[in-house]
mmCIF file of N, CA and C in Angstrom:
data_model
loop_
_atom_site.group_PDB
_atom_site.id
_atom_site.type_symbol
_atom_site.label_atom_id
_atom_site.label_comp_id
_atom_site.label_asym_id
_atom_site.label_seq_id
_atom_site.Cartn_x
_atom_site.Cartn_y
_atom_site.Cartn_z
ATOM 1 N N GLN A 181 86.709 23.882 64.024
ATOM 2 C CA GLN A 181 86.863 24.814 65.146
ATOM 3 C C GLN A 181 85.657 24.678 66.064
ATOM 4 N N VAL A 182 85.925 24.434 67.343
ATOM 5 C CA VAL A 182 84.845 24.299 68.308
ATOM 6 C C VAL A 182 84.153 25.638 68.486
ATOM 7 N N GLN A 183 82.849 25.632 68.410
ATOM 8 C CA GLN A 183 82.108 26.872 68.564
ATOM 9 C C GLN A 183 80.890 26.651 69.442
ATOM 10 N N LEU A 184 80.664 27.599 70.314
ATOM 11 C CA LEU A 184 79.474 27.585 71.134
ATOM 12 C C LEU A 184 78.330 28.209 70.339
ATOM 13 N N MET A 185 77.101 27.978 70.778
ATOM 14 C CA MET A 185 75.941 28.466 70.036
ATOM 15 C C MET A 185 74.981 29.190 70.984
ATOM 16 N N GLU A 186 74.893 30.515 70.817
ATOM 17 C CA GLU A 186 73.969 31.293 71.626
ATOM 18 C C GLU A 186 72.618 31.419 70.929
ATOM 19 N N SER A 187 71.583 31.596 71.725
ATOM 20 C CA SER A 187 70.250 31.858 71.194
ATOM 21 C C SER A 187 69.433 32.591 72.240
ATOM 22 N N GLY A 188 68.283 33.112 71.817
ATOM 23 C CA GLY A 188 67.368 33.754 72.758
ATOM 24 C C GLY A 188 67.342 35.265 72.701
ATOM 25 N N GLY A 189 68.221 35.876 71.926
ATOM 26 C CA GLY A 189 68.209 37.327 71.812
ATOM 27 C C GLY A 189 66.944 37.818 71.117
ATOM 28 N N ASP A 190 66.543 39.044 71.476
ATOM 29 C CA ASP A 190 65.315 39.592 70.913
ATOM 30 C C ASP A 190 65.271 41.091 71.182
ATOM 31 N N SER A 191 64.223 41.723 70.676
ATOM 32 C CA SER A 191 63.969 43.136 70.968
ATOM 33 C C SER A 191 62.845 43.209 71.988
ATOM 34 N N VAL A 192 63.090 43.913 73.097
ATOM 35 C CA VAL A 192 62.098 44.010 74.174
ATOM 36 C C VAL A 192 62.022 45.449 74.671
ATOM 37 N N GLN A 193 60.957 45.720 75.406
ATOM 38 C CA GLN A 193 60.798 47.022 76.039
ATOM 39 C C GLN A 193 61.569 47.054 77.361
ATOM 40 N N ALA A 194 61.949 48.254 77.754
ATOM 41 C CA ALA A 194 62.599 48.420 79.058
ATOM 42 C C ALA A 194 61.692 47.839 80.144
ATOM 43 N N GLY A 195 62.328 47.172 81.104
ATOM 44 C CA GLY A 195 61.589 46.513 82.160
ATOM 45 C C GLY A 195 61.244 45.072 81.847
ATOM 46 N N GLY A 196 61.455 44.669 80.619
ATOM 47 C CA GLY A 196 61.150 43.308 80.205
ATOM 48 C C GLY A 196 62.221 42.311 80.599
ATOM 49 N N TYR A 197 62.061 41.098 80.096
ATOM 50 C CA TYR A 197 63.003 40.039 80.452
ATOM 51 C C TYR A 197 63.263 39.154 79.237
ATOM 52 N N LEU A 198 64.409 38.491 79.285
ATOM 53 C CA LEU A 198 64.799 37.512 78.275
ATOM 54 C C LEU A 198 65.621 36.421 78.940
ATOM 55 N N ARG A 199 65.643 35.270 78.322
ATOM 56 C CA ARG A 199 66.565 34.219 78.755
ATOM 57 C C ARG A 199 67.412 33.815 77.564
ATOM 58 N N LEU A 200 68.707 33.989 77.701
ATOM 59 C CA LEU A 200 69.645 33.569 76.673
ATOM 60 C C LEU A 200 70.140 32.160 76.977
ATOM 61 N N SER A 201 70.399 31.422 75.911
ATOM 62 C CA SER A 201 70.911 30.063 76.053
ATOM 63 C C SER A 201 72.230 29.924 75.313
ATOM 64 N N CYS A 202 73.069 29.054 75.817
ATOM 65 C CA CYS A 202 74.350 28.769 75.187
ATOM 66 C C CYS A 202 74.507 27.250 75.118
ATOM 67 N N ASP A 203 74.541 26.742 73.915
ATOM 68 C CA ASP A 203 74.707 25.298 73.706
ATOM 69 C C ASP A 203 76.202 24.984 73.667
ATOM 70 N N THR A 204 76.658 24.167 74.596
ATOM 71 C CA THR A 204 78.078 23.840 74.689
ATOM 72 C C THR A 204 78.374 22.433 74.214
ATOM 73 N N SER A 205 77.452 21.810 73.503
ATOM 74 C CA SER A 205 77.605 20.405 73.137
ATOM 75 C C SER A 205 78.798 20.159 72.206
ATOM 76 N N ALA A 206 79.318 21.188 71.560
ATOM 77 C CA ALA A 206 80.492 21.018 70.696
ATOM 78 C C ALA A 206 81.788 20.873 71.489
ATOM 79 N N LEU A 207 81.752 21.195 72.769
ATOM 80 C CA LEU A 207 82.956 21.063 73.588
ATOM 81 C C LEU A 207 83.225 19.588 73.878
ATOM 82 N N ARG A 208 84.504 19.304 74.093
ATOM 83 C CA ARG A 208 84.905 17.909 74.292
ATOM 84 C C ARG A 208 84.439 17.357 75.634
ATOM 85 N N LEU A 209 84.415 18.221 76.652
ATOM 86 C CA LEU A 209 84.074 17.795 78.007
ATOM 87 C C LEU A 209 82.694 18.318 78.402
ATOM 88 N N PRO A 210 82.104 17.772 79.456
ATOM 89 C CA PRO A 210 80.822 18.295 79.938
ATOM 90 C C PRO A 210 80.939 19.751 80.361
ATOM 91 N N VAL A 211 79.820 20.453 80.315
ATOM 92 C CA VAL A 211 79.834 21.882 80.622
ATOM 93 C C VAL A 211 80.352 22.155 82.033
ATOM 94 N N SER A 212 80.169 21.205 82.938
ATOM 95 C CA SER A 212 80.632 21.385 84.321
ATOM 96 C C SER A 212 82.154 21.405 84.431
ATOM 97 N N SER A 213 82.852 21.035 83.369
ATOM 98 C CA SER A 213 84.314 21.047 83.364
ATOM 99 C C SER A 213 84.892 22.379 82.888
ATOM 100 N N TYR A 214 84.039 23.298 82.497
ATOM 101 C CA TYR A 214 84.488 24.566 81.937
ATOM 102 C C TYR A 214 84.053 25.745 82.796
ATOM 103 N N CYS A 215 84.873 26.773 82.745
ATOM 104 C CA CYS A 215 84.508 28.067 83.303
ATOM 105 C C CYS A 215 83.728 28.780 82.200
ATOM 106 N N MET A 216 82.475 29.087 82.473
ATOM 107 C CA MET A 216 81.593 29.664 81.453
ATOM 108 C C MET A 216 81.243 31.107 81.812
ATOM 109 N N THR A 217 81.382 31.976 80.848
ATOM 110 C CA THR A 217 81.111 33.393 81.094
ATOM 111 C C THR A 217 80.303 33.994 79.961
ATOM 112 N N TRP A 218 79.385 34.849 80.320
ATOM 113 C CA TRP A 218 78.640 35.641 79.352
ATOM 114 C C TRP A 218 79.316 37.001 79.199
ATOM 115 N N PHE A 219 79.513 37.369 77.949
ATOM 116 C CA PHE A 219 80.054 38.688 77.608
ATOM 117 C C PHE A 219 79.013 39.442 76.800
ATOM 118 N N ARG A 220 79.193 40.740 76.700
ATOM 119 C CA ARG A 220 78.376 41.528 75.800
ATOM 120 C C ARG A 220 79.231 42.637 75.192
ATOM 121 N N GLN A 221 78.797 43.053 74.023
ATOM 122 C CA GLN A 221 79.528 44.111 73.324
ATOM 123 C C GLN A 221 78.534 45.021 72.615
ATOM 124 N N ALA A 222 78.527 46.272 73.028
ATOM 125 C CA ALA A 222 77.702 47.284 72.378
ATOM 126 C C ALA A 222 78.526 47.951 71.280
ATOM 127 N N PRO A 223 77.869 48.532 70.281
ATOM 128 C CA PRO A 223 78.602 49.177 69.178
ATOM 129 C C PRO A 223 79.587 50.225 69.693
ATOM 130 N N GLY A 224 80.825 50.130 69.211
ATOM 131 C CA GLY A 224 81.841 51.106 69.573
ATOM 132 C C GLY A 224 82.487 50.880 70.924
ATOM 133 N N LEU A 225 82.045 49.847 71.644
ATOM 134 C CA LEU A 225 82.591 49.576 72.975
ATOM 135 C C LEU A 225 83.321 48.241 72.993
ATOM 136 N N GLU A 226 84.141 48.054 74.015
ATOM 137 C CA GLU A 226 84.860 46.798 74.164
ATOM 138 C C GLU A 226 83.926 45.709 74.684
ATOM 139 N N ARG A 227 84.284 44.476 74.396
ATOM 140 C CA ARG A 227 83.532 43.348 74.920
ATOM 141 C C ARG A 227 83.776 43.252 76.423
ATOM 142 N N GLU A 228 82.709 43.100 77.180
ATOM 143 C CA GLU A 228 82.826 43.038 78.638
ATOM 144 C C GLU A 228 82.184 41.780 79.187
ATOM 145 N N GLY A 229 82.876 41.162 80.130
ATOM 146 C CA GLY A 229 82.312 40.019 80.825
ATOM 147 C C GLY A 229 81.315 40.494 81.855
ATOM 148 N N ILE A 230 80.139 39.842 81.910
ATOM 149 C CA ILE A 230 79.111 40.309 82.831
ATOM 150 C C ILE A 230 78.678 39.254 83.837
ATOM 151 N N ALA A 231 78.821 37.985 83.518
ATOM 152 C CA ALA A 231 78.370 36.939 84.446
ATOM 153 C C ALA A 231 79.147 35.664 84.168
ATOM 154 N N THR A 232 79.557 35.010 85.248
ATOM 155 C CA THR A 232 80.321 33.778 85.089
ATOM 156 C C THR A 232 79.800 32.706 86.021
ATOM 157 N N ILE A 233 79.891 31.450 85.567
ATOM 158 C CA ILE A 233 79.621 30.303 86.422
ATOM 159 C C ILE A 233 80.807 29.366 86.310
ATOM 160 N N ARG A 234 81.390 29.058 87.450
ATOM 161 C CA ARG A 234 82.627 28.287 87.478
ATOM 162 C C ARG A 234 82.335 26.792 87.573
ATOM 163 N N THR A 235 83.381 26.005 87.485
ATOM 164 C CA THR A 235 83.215 24.554 87.535
ATOM 165 C C THR A 235 82.565 24.101 88.844
ATOM 166 N N ASP A 236 82.803 24.824 89.923
ATOM 167 C CA ASP A 236 82.203 24.440 91.198
ATOM 168 C C ASP A 236 80.785 24.984 91.371
ATOM 169 N N GLY A 237 80.278 25.680 90.345
ATOM 170 C CA GLY A 237 78.924 26.225 90.402
ATOM 171 C C GLY A 237 78.826 27.617 90.972
ATOM 172 N N SER A 238 79.922 28.152 91.473
ATOM 173 C CA SER A 238 79.864 29.507 92.021
ATOM 174 C C SER A 238 79.721 30.509 90.884
ATOM 175 N N THR A 239 79.138 31.642 91.187
ATOM 176 C CA THR A 239 78.867 32.652 90.169
ATOM 177 C C THR A 239 79.390 34.018 90.604
ATOM 178 N N SER A 240 79.642 34.867 89.634
ATOM 179 C CA SER A 240 80.012 36.254 89.879
ATOM 180 C C SER A 240 79.379 37.111 88.792
ATOM 181 N N TYR A 241 79.142 38.366 89.155
ATOM 182 C CA TYR A 241 78.506 39.300 88.226
ATOM 183 C C TYR A 241 79.191 40.652 88.312
ATOM 184 N N THR A 242 79.097 41.396 87.218
ATOM 185 C CA THR A 242 79.543 42.775 87.289
ATOM 186 C C THR A 242 78.456 43.606 87.956
ATOM 187 N N ASP A 243 78.839 44.750 88.463
ATOM 188 C CA ASP A 243 77.904 45.606 89.180
ATOM 189 C C ASP A 243 76.711 46.001 88.312
ATOM 190 N N SER A 244 76.952 46.161 87.018
ATOM 191 C CA SER A 244 75.907 46.663 86.123
ATOM 192 C C SER A 244 74.742 45.691 85.964
ATOM 193 N N VAL A 245 74.965 44.398 86.260
ATOM 194 C CA VAL A 245 73.892 43.407 86.091
ATOM 195 C C VAL A 245 73.549 42.687 87.384
ATOM 196 N N GLU A 246 74.334 42.885 88.426
ATOM 197 C CA GLU A 246 74.095 42.229 89.716
ATOM 198 C C GLU A 246 72.672 42.495 90.185
ATOM 199 N N GLY A 247 71.981 41.424 90.559
ATOM 200 C CA GLY A 247 70.614 41.560 91.043
ATOM 201 C C GLY A 247 69.563 41.514 89.949
ATOM 202 N N ARG A 248 69.962 41.647 88.694
ATOM 203 C CA ARG A 248 69.005 41.607 87.567
ATOM 204 C C ARG A 248 69.208 40.379 86.690
ATOM 205 N N PHE A 249 70.454 39.953 86.546
ATOM 206 C CA PHE A 249 70.788 38.818 85.686
ATOM 207 C C PHE A 249 71.190 37.627 86.545
ATOM 208 N N THR A 250 70.887 36.432 86.046
ATOM 209 C CA THR A 250 71.266 35.205 86.738
ATOM 210 C C THR A 250 71.837 34.215 85.738
ATOM 211 N N VAL A 251 73.034 33.730 86.010
ATOM 212 C CA VAL A 251 73.655 32.721 85.156
ATOM 213 C C VAL A 251 73.442 31.351 85.788
ATOM 214 N N SER A 252 73.149 30.366 84.965
ATOM 215 C CA SER A 252 72.929 29.010 85.455
ATOM 216 C C SER A 252 73.343 28.026 84.378
ATOM 217 N N ARG A 253 73.309 26.759 84.712
ATOM 218 C CA ARG A 253 73.685 25.741 83.737
ATOM 219 C C ARG A 253 72.829 24.497 83.935
ATOM 220 N N ASP A 254 72.658 23.761 82.872
ATOM 221 C CA ASP A 254 71.999 22.452 82.907
ATOM 222 C C ASP A 254 73.061 21.446 82.484
ATOM 223 N N ILE A 255 73.600 20.722 83.439
ATOM 224 C CA ILE A 255 74.715 19.819 83.160
ATOM 225 C C ILE A 255 74.280 18.684 82.245
ATOM 226 N N ASP A 256 73.078 18.180 82.448
ATOM 227 C CA ASP A 256 72.598 17.063 81.622
ATOM 228 C C ASP A 256 72.468 17.452 80.154
ATOM 229 N N LYS A 257 72.096 18.711 79.902
ATOM 230 C CA LYS A 257 71.875 19.164 78.533
ATOM 231 C C LYS A 257 73.056 19.946 77.975
ATOM 232 N N ASN A 258 74.108 20.124 78.776
ATOM 233 C CA ASN A 258 75.278 20.904 78.354
ATOM 234 C C ASN A 258 74.890 22.304 77.881
ATOM 235 N N MET A 259 74.069 22.941 78.665
ATOM 236 C CA MET A 259 73.586 24.277 78.349
ATOM 237 C C MET A 259 73.936 25.240 79.475
ATOM 238 N N VAL A 260 74.163 26.478 79.086
ATOM 239 C CA VAL A 260 74.342 27.569 80.042
ATOM 240 C C VAL A 260 73.312 28.636 79.703
ATOM 241 N N PHE A 261 72.762 29.264 80.737
ATOM 242 C CA PHE A 261 71.691 30.224 80.535
ATOM 243 C C PHE A 261 72.041 31.559 81.188
ATOM 244 N N LEU A 262 71.440 32.597 80.648
ATOM 245 C CA LEU A 262 71.513 33.913 81.277
ATOM 246 C C LEU A 262 70.088 34.460 81.339
ATOM 247 N N GLN A 263 69.529 34.441 82.541
ATOM 248 C CA GLN A 263 68.204 34.999 82.763
ATOM 249 C C GLN A 263 68.359 36.491 83.033
ATOM 250 N N MET A 264 67.721 37.300 82.220
ATOM 251 C CA MET A 264 67.860 38.753 82.337
ATOM 252 C C MET A 264 66.504 39.361 82.668
ATOM 253 N N THR A 265 66.428 40.109 83.731
ATOM 254 C CA THR A 265 65.191 40.768 84.138
ATOM 255 C C THR A 265 65.419 42.271 84.246
ATOM 256 N N ASN A 266 64.293 43.000 84.320
ATOM 257 C CA ASN A 266 64.353 44.456 84.439
ATOM 258 C C ASN A 266 65.357 45.046 83.446
ATOM 259 N N LEU A 267 65.204 44.670 82.202
ATOM 260 C CA LEU A 267 66.150 45.106 81.178
ATOM 261 C C LEU A 267 66.082 46.608 80.967
ATOM 262 N N LYS A 268 67.244 47.177 80.670
ATOM 263 C CA LYS A 268 67.382 48.609 80.468
ATOM 264 C C LYS A 268 67.944 48.870 79.067
ATOM 265 N N PRO A 269 67.703 50.052 78.518
ATOM 266 C CA PRO A 269 68.262 50.349 77.188
ATOM 267 C C PRO A 269 69.775 50.159 77.121
ATOM 268 N N GLU A 270 70.460 50.423 78.224
ATOM 269 C CA GLU A 270 71.917 50.250 78.230
ATOM 270 C C GLU A 270 72.354 48.789 78.202
ATOM 271 N N ASP A 271 71.402 47.865 78.304
ATOM 272 C CA ASP A 271 71.723 46.442 78.147
ATOM 273 C C ASP A 271 71.770 46.030 76.677
ATOM 274 N N THR A 272 71.405 46.935 75.782
ATOM 275 C CA THR A 272 71.437 46.632 74.355
ATOM 276 C C THR A 272 72.853 46.305 73.919
ATOM 277 N N ALA A 273 73.037 45.128 73.326
ATOM 278 C CA ALA A 273 74.364 44.661 72.925
ATOM 279 C C ALA A 273 74.239 43.306 72.242
ATOM 280 N N MET A 274 75.341 42.886 71.652
ATOM 281 C CA MET A 274 75.474 41.498 71.223
ATOM 282 C C MET A 274 76.009 40.728 72.418
ATOM 283 N N TYR A 275 75.358 39.611 72.712
ATOM 284 C CA TYR A 275 75.740 38.798 73.863
ATOM 285 C C TYR A 275 76.424 37.514 73.390
ATOM 286 N N PHE A 276 77.546 37.205 74.029
ATOM 287 C CA PHE A 276 78.353 36.043 73.679
ATOM 288 C C PHE A 276 78.548 35.165 74.908
ATOM 289 N N CYS A 277 78.619 33.859 74.680
ATOM 290 C CA CYS A 277 79.094 33.000 75.756
ATOM 291 C C CYS A 277 80.501 32.516 75.399
ATOM 292 N N ALA A 278 81.261 32.254 76.432
ATOM 293 C CA ALA A 278 82.653 31.852 76.263
ATOM 294 C C ALA A 278 83.000 30.789 77.287
ATOM 295 N N ALA A 279 83.945 29.937 76.921
ATOM 296 C CA ALA A 279 84.346 28.835 77.792
ATOM 297 C C ALA A 279 85.855 28.801 77.945
ATOM 298 N N ALA A 280 86.280 28.440 79.141
ATOM 299 C CA ALA A 280 87.695 28.253 79.419
ATOM 300 C C ALA A 280 87.872 26.931 80.154
ATOM 301 N N SER A 281 88.899 26.195 79.768
ATOM 302 C CA SER A 281 89.222 24.956 80.462
ATOM 303 C C SER A 281 90.424 25.245 81.346
ATOM 304 N N LYS A 282 90.146 25.733 82.543
ATOM 305 C CA LYS A 282 91.216 26.132 83.476
ATOM 306 C C LYS A 282 90.888 25.603 84.864
ATOM 307 N N TRP A 283 91.946 25.406 85.617
ATOM 308 C CA TRP A 283 91.763 25.077 87.041
ATOM 309 C C TRP A 283 92.754 25.876 87.859
ATOM 310 N N PRO A 284 92.308 26.703 88.792
ATOM 311 C CA PRO A 284 90.893 27.013 89.010
ATOM 312 C C PRO A 284 90.370 27.978 87.958
ATOM 313 N N CYS A 285 89.095 28.193 87.967
ATOM 314 C CA CYS A 285 88.509 29.166 87.034
ATOM 315 C C CYS A 285 89.005 30.559 87.378
ATOM 316 N N PRO A 286 89.066 31.419 86.377
ATOM 317 C CA PRO A 286 89.423 32.811 86.661
ATOM 318 C C PRO A 286 88.503 33.396 87.714
ATOM 319 N N ALA A 287 89.072 34.138 88.630
ATOM 320 C CA ALA A 287 88.285 34.725 89.712
ATOM 321 C C ALA A 287 88.791 36.129 89.964
ATOM 322 N N GLY A 288 88.282 36.733 91.010
ATOM 323 C CA GLY A 288 88.753 38.048 91.389
ATOM 324 C C GLY A 288 88.681 39.026 90.234
ATOM 325 N N GLY A 289 89.804 39.596 89.875
ATOM 326 C CA GLY A 289 89.826 40.632 88.843
ATOM 327 C C GLY A 289 90.098 40.118 87.452
ATOM 328 N N THR A 290 89.947 38.809 87.220
ATOM 329 C CA THR A 290 90.300 38.265 85.903
ATOM 330 C C THR A 290 89.156 37.567 85.184
ATOM 331 N N TRP A 291 88.096 37.201 85.868
ATOM 332 C CA TRP A 291 87.098 36.338 85.236
ATOM 333 C C TRP A 291 86.382 37.020 84.077
ATOM 334 N N PHE A 292 86.388 38.330 84.051
ATOM 335 C CA PHE A 292 85.651 39.060 83.020
ATOM 336 C C PHE A 292 86.548 39.489 81.850
ATOM 337 N N ARG A 293 87.776 38.989 81.839
ATOM 338 C CA ARG A 293 88.710 39.374 80.774
ATOM 339 C C ARG A 293 88.568 38.471 79.578
ATOM 340 N N VAL A 294 88.509 39.044 78.403
ATOM 341 C CA VAL A 294 88.353 38.293 77.158
ATOM 342 C C VAL A 294 89.475 37.283 76.986
ATOM 343 N N ASP A 295 90.697 37.648 77.373
ATOM 344 C CA ASP A 295 91.852 36.780 77.112
ATOM 345 C C ASP A 295 91.888 35.533 77.983
ATOM 346 N N GLN A 296 90.954 35.400 78.921
ATOM 347 C CA GLN A 296 90.902 34.212 79.773
ATOM 348 C C GLN A 296 90.176 33.049 79.112
ATOM 349 N N TYR A 297 89.531 33.273 77.956
ATOM 350 C CA TYR A 297 88.628 32.281 77.386
ATOM 351 C C TYR A 297 89.077 31.843 76.004
ATOM 352 N N THR A 298 88.867 30.563 75.733
ATOM 353 C CA THR A 298 89.342 29.948 74.503
ATOM 354 C C THR A 298 88.234 29.763 73.473
ATOM 355 N N TYR A 299 87.066 29.367 73.945
ATOM 356 C CA TYR A 299 85.980 29.003 73.042
ATOM 357 C C TYR A 299 84.889 30.065 73.102
ATOM 358 N N TRP A 300 84.372 30.414 71.927
ATOM 359 C CA TRP A 300 83.391 31.485 71.828
ATOM 360 C C TRP A 300 82.256 31.102 70.891
ATOM 361 N N GLY A 301 81.132 31.745 71.078
ATOM 362 C CA GLY A 301 80.052 31.661 70.123
ATOM 363 C C GLY A 301 80.030 32.903 69.255
ATOM 364 N N ARG A 302 79.064 32.954 68.343
ATOM 365 C CA ARG A 302 78.956 34.088 67.429
ATOM 366 C C ARG A 302 78.065 35.197 67.952
ATOM 367 N N GLY A 303 77.361 34.935 69.013
ATOM 368 C CA GLY A 303 76.582 35.977 69.649
ATOM 369 C C GLY A 303 75.109 35.964 69.283
ATOM 370 N N THR A 304 74.319 36.611 70.142
ATOM 371 C CA THR A 304 72.898 36.794 69.920
ATOM 372 C C THR A 304 72.559 38.229 70.329
ATOM 373 N N GLN A 305 71.765 38.912 69.516
ATOM 374 C CA GLN A 305 71.513 40.334 69.721
ATOM 375 C C GLN A 305 70.368 40.574 70.690
ATOM 376 N N VAL A 306 70.611 41.448 71.643
ATOM 377 C CA VAL A 306 69.574 41.904 72.567
ATOM 378 C C VAL A 306 69.402 43.410 72.374
ATOM 379 N N THR A 307 68.183 43.825 72.112
ATOM 380 C CA THR A 307 67.875 45.236 71.938
ATOM 381 C C THR A 307 66.765 45.622 72.905
ATOM 382 N N VAL A 308 67.025 46.635 73.715
ATOM 383 C CA VAL A 308 66.052 47.086 74.706
ATOM 384 C C VAL A 308 65.672 48.521 74.377
ATOM 385 N N SER A 309 64.395 48.740 74.146
ATOM 386 C CA SER A 309 63.917 50.081 73.809
ATOM 387 C C SER A 309 63.241 50.720 75.013
ATOM 388 N N SER A 310 63.338 52.038 75.075
ATOM 389 C CA SER A 310 62.764 52.757 76.222
ATOM 390 C C SER A 310 61.304 53.099 75.992
#
């Protein structure tokens, strides 16, 4: 079973920063061929998509992270990153990366839906204390 590999989660103070990484080398195609999205899930809550980078390099974010988080990719290394700044306690969650092989990539009101993605990682924990 193809699986993505997240890393970089940690415990930080509010206002701090982290960079999460997602290794996509297990996928059959280069990372630029996939719609890549970061999700997060806090205890008792549904998994939510927060940032996506499409095959054309365009990005979208949910309102809760817009301006604080940045999604990017390294095509040569088949990696996707989530740079998180000004972290808040409400950012505490397990963070997952997910991949979809679709054309075009999900956009508008669908890119953050769990059912749009085929490949997932096991997650990395981010804990933000006040």
